[in-house]
């Protein structure tokens, strides 16, 4: 009986240590920049905060810019308290002081998530475009850098002339893994079906992709490029850890937002965000991750 009792005590102590360790782990302090976008930022920033905070791994503050065309001079941000910056912004130029502070944060090894249309922003800011690696629209063309797409098992840089940035009609599509060794990718499937979303194609820019994680085929039948397009990747930019996801077009409302309600979008975002902030991924791949044939939906933005 004493032996059984001792084993129970050891088990309880071990469980208590695990719980204490979990509670002692502080949430990753995150700054989400939003306020202008050609997309529905009023929905996207709320959803992003819910996804991140519902995981228990992040604490999110908003930096909401003035409206387009308004005075931006007071939009001076302090990045120093944050381990992670999430970019949900595509609009008027930031003040030079904010630009300077942002570059100082990134060059100092800060974590960054580039989300969806944030890669459309600041076409005339070379360093920002390097932070994104690829961008689109805003009159981008061959002067912005080459097209980058996947072919014959590798990324191709194509300097031919043409517009930068397009997409066909929204539809469900399959993501194809291109790197199984990166911490973000450990345990994720080789293929999974994403919910109805835009599929960015013909993106161009500096092309400094470090790790191409997932691509998807942009079918000409849906108005696409006919190429395998890089949609989830990390960026090679000094000491910074930068995670770029082109998924997640915001819907009409928080409740009607299929691309962001996709469990695959949410889980890859969470894993990419944790890696960008810490260099590690501690989250397990949950059972509800999509399969190659089946979309998985988290309408409440949590497991």
CSV table of C-alpha atoms in Angstrom, one decimal:
chain,number,residue,atom,x,y,z
A,1,UNK,CA,0.0,0.0,0.0
A,2,UNK,CA,2.8,2.4,0.9
A,3,UNK,CA,4.4,1.8,-2.6
A,4,UNK,CA,1.1,2.6,-4.3
A,5,UNK,CA,0.7,5.7,-2.2
A,6,UNK,CA,4.2,6.9,-3.0
A,7,UNK,CA,3.6,6.4,-6.7
A,8,UNK,CA,0.4,8.5,-6.5
A,9,UNK,CA,2.3,11.3,-4.7
A,10,UNK,CA,5.0,11.3,-7.3
A,11,UNK,CA,2.4,11.4,-10.1
A,12,UNK,CA,0.6,14.3,-8.4
A,13,UNK,CA,3.8,16.2,-7.8
A,14,UNK,CA,4.8,15.8,-11.5
A,15,UNK,CA,1.4,17.0,-12.6
A,16,UNK,CA,1.6,20.0,-10.3
A,17,UNK,CA,5.0,20.9,-11.7
A,18,UNK,CA,3.7,20.8,-15.3
A,19,UNK,CA,0.7,23.0,-14.3
A,20,UNK,CA,3.0,25.4,-12.5
A,21,UNK,CA,5.4,25.5,-15.5
A,22,UNK,CA,2.5,26.3,-17.8
A,23,UNK,CA,1.1,29.0,-15.6
A,24,UNK,CA,4.6,30.5,-15.2
A,25,UNK,CA,5.1,30.8,-19.0
A,26,UNK,CA,4.1,34.4,-19.8
A,27,UNK,CA,2.1,35.1,-22.9
A,28,UNK,CA,4.1,36.4,-25.8
A,29,UNK,CA,3.6,40.2,-25.8
A,30,UNK,CA,2.3,41.1,-29.3
A,31,UNK,CA,1.7,44.4,-31.1
A,32,UNK,CA,-0.8,44.2,-34.0
A,33,UNK,CA,-0.7,47.1,-36.4
A,34,UNK,CA,-3.9,47.9,-38.3
A,35,UNK,CA,-6.3,50.8,-39.1
A,36,UNK,CA,-5.9,51.1,-42.9
A,37,UNK,CA,-6.3,48.4,-45.5
A,38,UNK,CA,-7.9,47.7,-48.8
A,39,UNK,CA,-9.3,44.6,-47.0
A,40,UNK,CA,-11.7,44.5,-44.2
A,41,UNK,CA,-9.3,45.3,-41.4
A,42,UNK,CA,-12.3,46.0,-39.0
A,43,UNK,CA,-12.8,42.2,-39.1
A,44,UNK,CA,-9.3,40.9,-39.6
A,45,UNK,CA,-7.7,42.6,-36.6
A,46,UNK,CA,-10.4,41.4,-34.2
A,47,UNK,CA,-10.1,37.8,-35.6
A,48,UNK,CA,-6.3,37.8,-35.4
A,49,UNK,CA,-6.5,38.9,-31.8
A,50,UNK,CA,-9.0,36.1,-31.0
A,51,UNK,CA,-6.9,33.4,-32.7
A,52,UNK,CA,-3.7,34.5,-30.9
A,53,UNK,CA,-5.2,35.0,-27.5
A,54,UNK,CA,-7.5,32.0,-27.5
A,55,UNK,CA,-4.4,29.8,-27.9
A,56,UNK,CA,-3.2,31.0,-24.5
A,57,UNK,CA,0.2,31.7,-25.9
A,58,UNK,CA,-0.1,35.4,-26.8
A,59,UNK,CA,-1.2,38.8,-25.4
A,60,UNK,CA,-2.2,41.3,-28.1
A,61,UNK,CA,-2.2,45.1,-28.1
A,62,UNK,CA,-3.6,47.1,-31.0
A,63,UNK,CA,-1.9,50.0,-32.8
A,64,UNK,CA,-4.8,51.5,-34.9
A,65,UNK,CA,-3.7,54.2,-37.3
A,66,UNK,CA,-5.7,57.3,-38.2
A,67,UNK,CA,-8.1,57.0,-41.2
A,68,UNK,CA,-6.7,57.2,-44.7
A,69,UNK,CA,-5.8,60.7,-45.7
A,70,UNK,CA,-5.7,62.0,-42.1
A,71,UNK,CA,-2.7,63.3,-40.2
A,72,UNK,CA,-0.3,60.4,-39.5
A,73,UNK,CA,2.3,62.5,-37.6
A,74,UNK,CA,1.1,61.3,-34.2
A,75,UNK,CA,1.2,57.6,-35.2
A,76,UNK,CA,4.6,57.0,-33.5
A,77,UNK,CA,4.9,53.5,-32.1
A,78,UNK,CA,7.1,52.0,-29.4
A,79,UNK,CA,8.1,48.5,-30.4
A,80,UNK,CA,10.5,47.9,-27.5
A,81,UNK,CA,8.0,46.1,-25.1
A,82,UNK,CA,7.1,43.5,-27.7
A,83,UNK,CA,8.4,40.1,-28.7
A,84,UNK,CA,6.2,40.0,-31.8
A,85,UNK,CA,4.7,42.4,-34.3
A,86,UNK,CA,1.8,41.4,-36.5
A,87,UNK,CA,1.3,43.5,-39.7
A,88,UNK,CA,-2.3,43.9,-40.7
A,89,UNK,CA,-1.8,47.2,-42.4
A,90,UNK,CA,-1.9,48.5,-46.0
A,91,UNK,CA,-2.3,52.3,-46.2
A,92,UNK,CA,-0.7,55.7,-45.8
A,93,UNK,CA,3.0,56.0,-45.0
A,94,UNK,CA,4.0,55.8,-41.3
A,95,UNK,CA,5.9,58.7,-39.8
A,96,UNK,CA,9.7,58.5,-40.4
A,97,UNK,CA,10.2,57.9,-36.7
A,98,UNK,CA,8.0,54.9,-36.7
A,99,UNK,CA,9.8,53.6,-39.8
A,100,UNK,CA,13.1,54.0,-38.0
A,101,UNK,CA,11.9,52.3,-34.8
A,102,UNK,CA,10.4,49.4,-36.8
A,103,UNK,CA,13.6,48.8,-38.7
A,104,UNK,CA,15.6,49.0,-35.4
A,105,UNK,CA,13.2,46.4,-33.9
A,106,UNK,CA,13.5,44.0,-36.8
A,107,UNK,CA,17.2,44.4,-37.3
A,108,UNK,CA,17.6,43.7,-33.6
A,109,UNK,CA,16.1,40.3,-34.0
A,110,UNK,CA,12.4,41.1,-33.4
A,111,UNK,CA,9.7,38.6,-34.5
A,112,UNK,CA,7.3,39.7,-37.3
A,113,UNK,CA,4.2,38.1,-38.9
A,114,UNK,CA,3.3,39.5,-42.3
A,115,UNK,CA,-0.4,38.8,-42.8
A,116,UNK,CA,-2.2,38.7,-46.1
A,117,UNK,CA,-2.5,42.2,-47.7
A,118,UNK,CA,0.2,43.7,-45.5
A,119,UNK,CA,2.5,42.6,-48.3
A,120,UNK,CA,0.8,45.1,-50.6
A,121,UNK,CA,2.0,48.0,-48.4
A,122,UNK,CA,4.7,50.6,-48.9
A,123,UNK,CA,5.8,49.8,-52.4
A,124,UNK,CA,8.4,52.7,-52.3
A,125,UNK,CA,10.0,51.5,-49.0
A,126,UNK,CA,12.8,49.1,-50.0
A,127,UNK,CA,13.5,47.7,-46.5
A,128,UNK,CA,9.8,47.0,-45.9
A,129,UNK,CA,9.7,45.0,-49.1
A,130,UNK,CA,12.7,43.0,-48.0
A,131,UNK,CA,11.0,42.3,-44.8
A,132,UNK,CA,8.0,40.9,-46.8
A,133,UNK,CA,10.2,39.2,-49.5
A,134,UNK,CA,7.2,39.3,-51.9
A,135,UNK,CA,4.5,41.8,-52.5
A,136,UNK,CA,1.8,42.7,-54.9
A,137,UNK,CA,-0.5,45.4,-56.3
A,138,UNK,CA,0.2,49.2,-55.7
A,139,UNK,CA,1.6,49.5,-59.3
A,140,UNK,CA,4.3,46.8,-58.7
A,141,UNK,CA,6.0,45.6,-61.8
A,142,UNK,CA,9.4,44.2,-62.8
A,143,UNK,CA,11.1,47.2,-61.0
A,144,UNK,CA,9.9,45.7,-57.7
A,145,UNK,CA,11.9,42.5,-58.3
A,146,UNK,CA,11.3,39.1,-59.9
A,147,UNK,CA,8.3,36.9,-59.8
A,148,UNK,CA,8.9,34.0,-57.5
A,149,UNK,CA,7.2,30.6,-57.9
A,150,UNK,CA,7.8,26.9,-57.3
A,151,UNK,CA,8.8,24.6,-60.2
A,152,UNK,CA,10.8,21.4,-60.5
A,153,UNK,CA,11.3,21.1,-56.7
A,154,UNK,CA,12.7,24.6,-56.2
A,155,UNK,CA,11.9,28.3,-56.1
A,156,UNK,CA,12.3,30.1,-59.5
A,157,UNK,CA,13.0,33.8,-59.8
A,158,UNK,CA,11.6,35.1,-63.0
A,159,UNK,CA,12.5,38.7,-64.1
A,160,UNK,CA,10.1,38.9,-67.0
A,161,UNK,CA,8.0,42.0,-67.2
A,162,UNK,CA,4.5,42.2,-65.9
A,163,UNK,CA,2.2,43.3,-63.1
A,164,UNK,CA,3.0,42.3,-59.5
A,165,UNK,CA,0.1,40.7,-57.6
A,166,UNK,CA,-3.2,39.1,-58.7
A,167,UNK,CA,-5.6,36.4,-57.7
A,168,UNK,CA,-8.5,34.5,-59.3
A,169,UNK,CA,-11.9,33.9,-57.7
A,170,UNK,CA,-12.0,32.7,-54.1
A,171,UNK,CA,-12.1,29.0,-53.8
A,172,UNK,CA,-11.0,26.1,-51.7
A,173,UNK,CA,-7.5,24.8,-52.6
A,174,UNK,CA,-4.8,22.4,-51.4
A,175,UNK,CA,-1.6,23.5,-49.7
A,176,UNK,CA,1.6,21.5,-50.6
A,177,UNK,CA,4.4,21.2,-48.1
A,178,UNK,CA,7.9,22.1,-49.3
A,179,UNK,CA,9.9,21.8,-46.1
A,180,UNK,CA,9.3,19.2,-43.4
A,181,UNK,CA,12.3,20.1,-41.2
A,182,UNK,CA,11.4,23.6,-40.1
A,183,UNK,CA,10.0,23.9,-36.5
A,184,UNK,CA,6.8,25.4,-37.9
A,185,UNK,CA,6.3,22.3,-40.1
A,186,UNK,CA,7.0,19.5,-37.7
A,187,UNK,CA,3.9,17.3,-37.5
A,188,UNK,CA,2.0,19.1,-40.2
A,189,UNK,CA,0.7,17.1,-43.2
A,190,UNK,CA,2.2,17.0,-46.7
A,191,UNK,CA,-1.1,18.3,-48.1
A,192,UNK,CA,-4.2,20.0,-46.6
A,193,UNK,CA,-7.3,21.6,-48.0
A,194,UNK,CA,-7.8,25.3,-47.1
A,195,UNK,CA,-11.2,26.9,-46.9
A,196,UNK,CA,-12.5,29.4,-49.5
A,197,UNK,CA,-9.9,32.1,-49.8
A,198,UNK,CA,-8.0,34.3,-52.3
A,199,UNK,CA,-4.9,32.6,-53.7
A,200,UNK,CA,-2.3,35.2,-54.2
A,201,UNK,CA,-0.2,34.7,-57.4
A,202,UNK,CA,2.2,36.6,-59.6
A,203,UNK,CA,3.8,38.1,-56.5
A,204,UNK,CA,7.1,39.8,-56.9
A,205,UNK,CA,9.8,41.6,-54.9
A,206,UNK,CA,13.3,41.1,-53.5
A,207,UNK,CA,12.5,37.3,-53.3
A,208,UNK,CA,14.6,36.7,-50.2
A,209,UNK,CA,12.6,33.7,-49.0
A,210,UNK,CA,14.5,31.7,-46.5
A,211,UNK,CA,12.3,28.7,-46.0
A,212,UNK,CA,9.4,27.9,-48.4
A,213,UNK,CA,6.9,26.1,-46.2
A,214,UNK,CA,3.7,25.7,-48.3
A,215,UNK,CA,2.8,26.4,-51.9
A,216,UNK,CA,-0.5,26.0,-53.8
A,217,UNK,CA,-1.3,25.6,-57.4
A,218,UNK,CA,-3.0,28.7,-58.9
A,219,UNK,CA,-5.3,27.1,-61.5
A,220,UNK,CA,-6.0,29.0,-64.7
A,221,UNK,CA,-9.6,27.7,-64.5
A,222,UNK,CA,-10.1,29.9,-61.4
A,223,UNK,CA,-8.4,32.8,-63.0
A,224,UNK,CA,-5.0,32.0,-61.6
A,225,UNK,CA,-1.4,32.1,-62.9
A,226,UNK,CA,-1.0,28.4,-63.8
A,227,UNK,CA,1.9,28.2,-61.4
A,228,UNK,CA,2.7,26.7,-58.0
A,229,UNK,CA,2.8,29.8,-55.8
A,230,UNK,CA,4.6,30.2,-52.4
A,231,UNK,CA,2.0,31.2,-49.8
A,232,UNK,CA,3.6,30.4,-46.5
A,233,UNK,CA,7.3,31.0,-45.9
A,234,UNK,CA,10.0,32.6,-43.7
A,235,UNK,CA,12.1,35.6,-44.8
A,236,UNK,CA,15.9,35.9,-44.9
A,237,UNK,CA,16.5,39.3,-43.2
A,238,UNK,CA,19.5,39.5,-40.9
A,239,UNK,CA,18.8,38.3,-37.4
A,240,UNK,CA,15.0,38.7,-37.6
A,241,UNK,CA,12.6,35.9,-37.6
A,242,UNK,CA,9.8,36.7,-40.1
A,243,UNK,CA,6.8,34.5,-40.9
A,244,UNK,CA,4.8,35.5,-44.0
A,245,UNK,CA,1.3,34.0,-44.7
A,246,UNK,CA,-0.6,35.1,-47.7
A,247,UNK,CA,-3.7,33.2,-46.5
A,248,UNK,CA,-6.7,34.6,-44.6
A,249,UNK,CA,-8.8,37.0,-46.6
A,250,UNK,CA,-11.2,38.7,-44.1
A,251,UNK,CA,-14.9,38.1,-44.5
A,252,UNK,CA,-17.9,40.4,-44.1
A,253,UNK,CA,-18.2,39.8,-40.4
A,254,UNK,CA,-16.3,38.0,-37.6
A,255,UNK,CA,-19.0,35.3,-37.8
A,256,UNK,CA,-18.8,35.0,-41.6
A,257,UNK,CA,-15.1,34.8,-42.3
A,258,UNK,CA,-14.4,31.4,-44.0
A,259,UNK,CA,-10.7,31.8,-44.8
A,260,UNK,CA,-9.8,32.9,-41.2
A,261,UNK,CA,-12.2,30.3,-39.7
A,262,UNK,CA,-10.2,27.6,-41.4
A,263,UNK,CA,-8.3,25.5,-38.8
A,264,UNK,CA,-5.4,25.2,-41.1
A,265,UNK,CA,-5.0,29.0,-41.4
A,266,UNK,CA,-5.3,29.4,-37.6
A,267,UNK,CA,-2.8,26.6,-36.7
A,268,UNK,CA,-0.2,27.7,-39.2
A,269,UNK,CA,-0.5,31.3,-38.0
A,270,UNK,CA,-0.1,30.3,-34.4
A,271,UNK,CA,2.9,28.1,-35.1
A,272,UNK,CA,4.5,30.7,-37.3
A,273,UNK,CA,3.8,33.5,-34.8
A,274,UNK,CA,5.3,31.4,-31.9
A,275,UNK,CA,8.4,30.6,-34.0
A,276,UNK,CA,8.8,34.3,-35.0
A,277,UNK,CA,8.7,35.4,-31.4
A,278,UNK,CA,10.8,32.6,-29.8
A,279,UNK,CA,12.5,30.5,-32.4
A,280,UNK,CA,10.6,27.5,-31.2
A,281,UNK,CA,7.2,25.9,-31.6
A,282,UNK,CA,5.8,24.2,-28.5
A,283,UNK,CA,2.2,23.7,-29.8
A,284,UNK,CA,1.1,20.2,-30.8
A,285,UNK,CA,-0.7,19.7,-34.1
A,286,UNK,CA,-4.3,19.1,-33.1
A,287,UNK,CA,-6.6,16.4,-34.4
A,288,UNK,CA,-8.8,18.9,-36.2
A,289,UNK,CA,-6.1,19.9,-38.7
A,290,UNK,CA,-7.5,19.7,-42.2
A,291,UNK,CA,-6.8,16.8,-44.5
A,292,UNK,CA,-6.0,16.8,-48.2
A,293,UNK,CA,-9.7,16.1,-48.9
A,294,UNK,CA,-11.5,17.9,-46.0
A,295,UNK,CA,-11.6,21.5,-44.8
A,296,UNK,CA,-11.7,21.9,-41.1
A,297,UNK,CA,-13.6,24.9,-39.5
A,298,UNK,CA,-13.1,26.6,-36.2
A,299,UNK,CA,-15.9,29.2,-36.3
A,300,UNK,CA,-15.2,30.4,-32.8
A,301,UNK,CA,-11.4,30.8,-33.5
A,302,UNK,CA,-10.4,28.3,-30.8
A,303,UNK,CA,-9.9,24.6,-30.3
